[in-house]
mmCIF file of C-alpha atoms and ligand atoms in Angstrom:
data_model
loop_
_atom_site.group_PDB
_atom_site.id
_atom_site.type_symbol
_atom_site.label_atom_id
_atom_site.label_comp_id
_atom_site.label_asym_id
_atom_site.label_seq_id
_atom_site.Cartn_x
_atom_site.Cartn_y
_atom_site.Cartn_z
ATOM 1 C CA MET A 403 -12.646 1.444 6.670
ATOM 2 C CA ALA A 404 -14.891 2.795 9.441
ATOM 3 C CA LEU A 405 -12.260 1.974 12.075
ATOM 4 C CA LEU A 406 -9.591 3.694 10.011
ATOM 5 C CA CYS A 407 -11.807 6.810 9.853
ATOM 6 C CA GLU A 408 -12.382 6.704 13.603
ATOM 7 C CA GLY A 409 -8.624 6.455 14.118
ATOM 8 C CA LEU A 410 -8.386 9.792 12.316
ATOM 9 C CA GLY A 411 -11.148 11.299 14.474
ATOM 10 C CA LEU A 412 -13.524 11.385 11.484
ATOM 11 C CA ARG A 413 -17.035 10.036 10.866
ATOM 12 C CA GLY A 414 -16.933 6.307 10.056
ATOM 13 C CA GLU A 415 -18.364 6.870 6.547
ATOM 14 C CA THR A 416 -15.762 9.430 5.411
ATOM 15 C CA LEU A 417 -13.557 7.124 3.298
ATOM 16 C CA GLU A 418 -16.549 5.249 1.883
ATOM 17 C CA GLU A 419 -18.147 8.560 0.861
ATOM 18 C CA ALA A 420 -14.884 9.404 -0.915
ATOM 19 C CA SER A 421 -15.637 6.250 -3.024
ATOM 20 C CA CYS A 422 -12.628 4.382 -1.563
ATOM 21 C CA LEU A 423 -14.396 1.005 -1.626
ATOM 22 C CA GLU A 424 -15.619 1.350 -5.210
ATOM 23 C CA GLY A 425 -12.472 0.816 -7.283
ATOM 24 C CA LYS A 426 -11.522 -2.795 -6.600
ATOM 25 C CA LEU A 427 -8.840 -4.669 -8.510
ATOM 26 C CA MET A 428 -7.922 -8.287 -7.829
ATOM 27 C CA VAL A 429 -4.442 -9.562 -8.641
ATOM 28 C CA CYS A 430 -3.269 -13.156 -8.204
ATOM 29 C CA HIS A 431 0.426 -13.976 -7.916
ATOM 30 C CA TYR A 432 2.116 -17.267 -8.684
ATOM 31 C CA TYR A 433 5.733 -17.584 -7.560
ATOM 32 C CA PRO A 434 7.147 -20.705 -9.237
ATOM 33 C CA VAL A 435 9.525 -23.114 -7.537
ATOM 34 C CA CYS A 436 13.030 -21.710 -7.624
ATOM 35 C CA PRO A 437 16.128 -23.977 -7.389
ATOM 36 C CA GLU A 438 18.178 -21.186 -5.744
ATOM 37 C CA PRO A 439 15.673 -19.100 -3.766
ATOM 38 C CA GLU A 440 18.369 -17.090 -1.939
ATOM 39 C CA ARG A 441 19.564 -15.666 -5.272
ATOM 40 C CA THR A 442 16.260 -14.148 -6.342
ATOM 41 C CA MET A 443 13.362 -11.988 -5.188
ATOM 42 C CA GLY A 444 9.635 -12.627 -5.562
ATOM 43 C CA ILE A 445 8.616 -8.946 -5.578
ATOM 44 C CA VAL A 446 11.046 -6.077 -5.017
ATOM 45 C CA PRO A 447 10.431 -3.658 -2.106
ATOM 46 C CA HIS A 448 7.482 -1.341 -2.812
ATOM 47 C CA THR A 449 4.452 0.310 -1.284
ATOM 48 C CA ASP A 450 0.997 -0.337 -2.727
ATOM 49 C CA PRO A 451 -0.322 2.764 -4.496
ATOM 50 C CA GLY A 452 -4.015 2.594 -3.565
ATOM 51 C CA VAL A 453 -5.978 3.152 -0.378
ATOM 52 C CA LEU A 454 -5.918 -0.317 1.144
ATOM 53 C CA THR A 455 -4.830 -3.825 0.112
ATOM 54 C CA VAL A 456 -6.426 -7.003 1.424
ATOM 55 C CA LEU A 457 -4.106 -9.950 0.829
ATOM 56 C CA ALA A 458 -4.541 -13.696 1.261
ATOM 57 C CA GLN A 459 -1.359 -15.783 1.154
ATOM 58 C CA ASP A 460 -0.868 -19.529 1.249
ATOM 59 C CA GLY A 461 1.265 -21.323 3.850
ATOM 60 C CA VAL A 462 4.650 -21.026 2.051
ATOM 61 C CA GLY A 463 5.634 -17.601 3.431
ATOM 62 C CA GLY A 464 8.031 -15.023 2.040
ATOM 63 C CA LEU A 465 6.101 -11.774 2.535
ATOM 64 C CA GLN A 466 8.159 -9.316 4.584
ATOM 65 C CA VAL A 467 7.322 -5.877 5.941
ATOM 66 C CA LYS A 468 9.880 -3.163 6.624
ATOM 67 C CA HIS A 469 9.928 -2.044 10.224
ATOM 68 C CA THR A 470 11.802 1.034 11.423
ATOM 69 C CA ASN A 471 12.527 1.198 15.144
ATOM 70 C CA GLU A 472 12.808 4.299 17.361
ATOM 71 C CA ASP A 473 16.527 4.641 16.554
ATOM 72 C CA GLY A 474 15.688 4.880 12.858
ATOM 73 C CA GLU A 475 17.113 1.422 12.062
ATOM 74 C CA SER A 476 15.130 -0.520 9.490
ATOM 75 C CA TYR A 477 14.849 -4.264 9.109
ATOM 76 C CA TRP A 478 12.586 -6.775 7.365
ATOM 77 C CA VAL A 479 10.047 -8.691 9.438
ATOM 78 C CA ASP A 480 8.339 -11.868 8.178
ATOM 79 C CA ALA A 481 4.559 -11.560 7.834
ATOM 80 C CA LYS A 482 4.175 -15.243 8.678
ATOM 81 C CA PRO A 483 1.174 -16.985 7.142
ATOM 82 C CA VAL A 484 -1.638 -17.603 9.641
ATOM 83 C CA PRO A 485 -4.350 -19.972 8.349
ATOM 84 C CA GLY A 486 -7.513 -18.023 7.541
ATOM 85 C CA ALA A 487 -5.929 -14.619 8.249
ATOM 86 C CA LEU A 488 -5.844 -11.714 5.790
ATOM 87 C CA VAL A 489 -3.036 -9.149 5.586
ATOM 88 C CA ILE A 490 -4.183 -5.525 5.332
ATOM 89 C CA ASN A 491 -1.715 -3.009 3.869
ATOM 90 C CA VAL A 492 -2.096 0.754 4.074
ATOM 91 C CA GLY A 493 -1.358 2.188 0.615
ATOM 92 C CA ASP A 494 0.081 5.500 -0.589
ATOM 93 C CA LEU A 495 -3.342 7.067 -1.185
ATOM 94 C CA LEU A 496 -4.396 6.449 2.411
ATOM 95 C CA GLN A 497 -1.121 7.952 3.610
ATOM 96 C CA ILE A 498 -1.876 11.033 1.517
ATOM 97 C CA MET A 499 -5.556 11.240 2.533
ATOM 98 C CA SER A 500 -4.639 10.874 6.220
ATOM 99 C CA ASN A 501 -1.990 13.601 5.772
ATOM 100 C CA ASP A 502 0.709 11.148 6.956
ATOM 101 C CA LYS A 503 -1.152 9.913 10.054
ATOM 102 C CA TYR A 504 -1.183 6.440 8.471
ATOM 103 C CA LYS A 505 1.974 5.317 6.675
ATOM 104 C CA SER A 506 2.003 3.146 3.572
ATOM 105 C CA VAL A 507 3.930 0.026 4.410
ATOM 106 C CA GLU A 508 7.013 -1.000 2.469
ATOM 107 C CA HIS A 509 6.994 -4.727 1.741
ATOM 108 C CA ARG A 510 8.604 -7.325 -0.495
ATOM 109 C CA VAL A 511 8.421 -11.048 -1.194
ATOM 110 C CA VAL A 512 11.504 -13.237 -0.794
ATOM 111 C CA MET A 513 11.667 -16.833 -1.953
ATOM 112 C CA LYS A 514 11.553 -19.147 1.065
ATOM 113 C CA SER A 515 11.298 -22.564 -0.488
ATOM 114 C CA HIS A 516 12.928 -24.522 -3.290
ATOM 115 C CA GLU A 517 10.251 -27.182 -3.087
ATOM 116 C CA GLU A 518 6.929 -25.374 -3.158
ATOM 117 C CA ALA A 519 5.479 -22.722 -5.408
ATOM 118 C CA ARG A 520 3.738 -19.827 -3.638
ATOM 119 C CA VAL A 521 0.332 -18.329 -4.414
ATOM 120 C CA SER A 522 -1.209 -15.133 -3.087
ATOM 121 C CA SER A 523 -4.153 -12.991 -4.088
ATOM 122 C CA ALA A 524 -4.649 -9.334 -3.364
ATOM 123 C CA ILE A 525 -7.600 -6.971 -3.669
ATOM 124 C CA PHE A 526 -6.512 -3.361 -4.131
ATOM 125 C CA TYR A 527 -9.058 -0.767 -3.017
ATOM 126 C CA ASN A 528 -8.922 2.502 -4.917
ATOM 127 C CA PRO A 529 -11.331 5.420 -5.245
ATOM 128 C CA GLY A 530 -14.009 4.659 -7.826
ATOM 129 C CA LYS A 531 -14.745 8.273 -8.789
ATOM 130 C CA ARG A 532 -12.307 9.064 -11.577
ATOM 131 C CA GLY A 533 -13.668 12.226 -13.203
ATOM 132 C CA ASP A 534 -11.422 15.164 -14.063
ATOM 133 C CA SER A 535 -13.342 17.338 -11.595
ATOM 134 C CA VAL A 536 -12.899 14.899 -8.671
ATOM 135 C CA PHE A 537 -9.816 15.696 -6.598
ATOM 136 C CA TYR A 538 -8.034 13.616 -3.965
ATOM 137 C CA GLY A 539 -5.560 14.758 -1.347
ATOM 138 C CA PRO A 540 -5.465 15.154 2.438
ATOM 139 C CA LEU A 541 -9.043 14.910 3.768
ATOM 140 C CA PRO A 542 -10.301 18.489 4.340
ATOM 141 C CA ASP A 543 -11.656 17.672 7.838
ATOM 142 C CA LEU A 544 -8.112 16.830 8.967
ATOM 143 C CA ILE A 545 -6.576 20.070 7.793
ATOM 144 C CA SER A 546 -6.108 23.052 10.097
ATOM 145 C CA SER A 547 -3.519 25.769 10.674
ATOM 146 C CA GLY A 548 -1.840 23.342 13.103
ATOM 147 C CA ASN A 549 -1.975 20.483 10.567
ATOM 148 C CA PRO A 550 -1.436 22.006 7.118
ATOM 149 C CA PRO A 551 -1.701 19.724 4.057
ATOM 150 C CA LYS A 552 1.488 17.817 3.280
ATOM 151 C CA TYR A 553 0.297 16.906 -0.240
ATOM 152 C CA ARG A 554 -1.376 18.753 -3.075
ATOM 153 C CA ASN A 555 -4.696 17.673 -4.576
ATOM 154 C CA PHE A 556 -4.817 15.613 -7.774
ATOM 155 C CA THR A 557 -7.233 13.664 -9.945
ATOM 156 C CA MET A 558 -7.081 9.880 -10.129
ATOM 157 C CA SER A 559 -5.961 10.057 -13.745
ATOM 158 C CA GLU A 560 -2.979 12.197 -12.684
ATOM 159 C CA PHE A 561 -2.249 9.787 -9.809
ATOM 160 C CA LEU A 562 -2.427 6.667 -11.965
ATOM 161 C CA GLY A 563 -0.394 8.365 -14.717
ATOM 162 C CA ALA A 564 2.372 9.071 -12.159
ATOM 163 C CA PHE A 565 2.142 5.468 -10.863
ATOM 164 C CA PHE A 566 2.583 3.871 -14.274
ATOM 165 C CA LYS A 567 5.580 6.116 -15.051
ATOM 166 C CA ARG A 568 7.531 5.392 -11.888
ATOM 167 C CA ASP A 569 9.836 2.547 -10.892
ATOM 168 C CA LEU A 570 7.949 0.048 -8.677
ATOM 169 C CA ALA A 571 10.811 -0.102 -6.188
ATOM 170 C CA SER A 572 10.943 3.593 -5.351
ATOM 171 C CA LYS A 573 8.859 5.770 -3.008
ATOM 172 C CA ALA A 574 8.693 8.341 -5.810
ATOM 173 C CA LEU A 575 4.905 8.264 -6.142
ATOM 174 C CA ILE A 576 4.170 9.808 -2.769
ATOM 175 C CA GLU A 577 7.075 12.256 -3.152
ATOM 176 C CA HIS A 578 5.602 13.407 -6.472
ATOM 177 C CA PHE A 579 2.549 14.886 -4.702
ATOM 178 C CA LYS A 580 4.338 16.254 -1.626
ATOM 179 C CA ILE A 581 4.089 20.006 -1.057
HETATM 180 O O1 LIG B 1161 2.440 -11.904 -2.814
HETATM 181 C C1 LIG B 1161 2.395 -11.196 -1.804
HETATM 182 O O2 LIG B 1161 2.324 -11.653 -0.658
HETATM 183 C C2 LIG B 1161 2.476 -9.697 -1.929
HETATM 184 C C3 LIG B 1161 2.004 -9.153 -3.231
HETATM 185 C C4 LIG B 1161 2.136 -7.666 -3.297
HETATM 186 O O3 LIG B 1161 2.875 -7.059 -2.576
HETATM 187 C C5 LIG B 1161 1.330 -6.894 -4.259
HETATM 188 O O4 LIG B 1161 0.592 -7.483 -5.049
HETATM 189 O O5 LIG B 1161 1.415 -5.665 -4.241
HETATM 190 FE FE1 LIG B 1162 2.335 -4.977 -2.584
#
């Protein structure tokens, strides 16, 4: 988190002070063996809604990240399992708070094996302060006349309400708060 703040030119504590390490949610996924893996999808393309995701995957593989090159062409890249390594995903909230300096990463899970089930576990980091008077949006220290806010401010209950209403596969969540 401190490195991410420094990358924005901010004090290392900024995201922690915004309670971004306080709202943790752990989710475990089990992808059963599939006789025809090429005909199905483990998880459809999506971006994670929160600030940051820390993901541990087993050795089966299947996680893919969308990469867009300089010509605007997009393709899926395997996030190959590396023993002992964790995958860190930037989520929609961090994209909003960084005013688009960091981009939430689109990813999906395809089925790679018809012999082995796959297991992964993710910890989603979200702001812990959820009161109706606590607003989130682009971090004020980043905003200037040369870098106006690209998103409006919102409470976490508004953000989570929008998340649970939308289709997982779309980028509609971030668009919903765009100015
Ligand atoms: O199982 C995985 O590797 C990815 C899971 C995922 O994208 C998620 O939980 O949001
Ligand atoms: Fe995800």
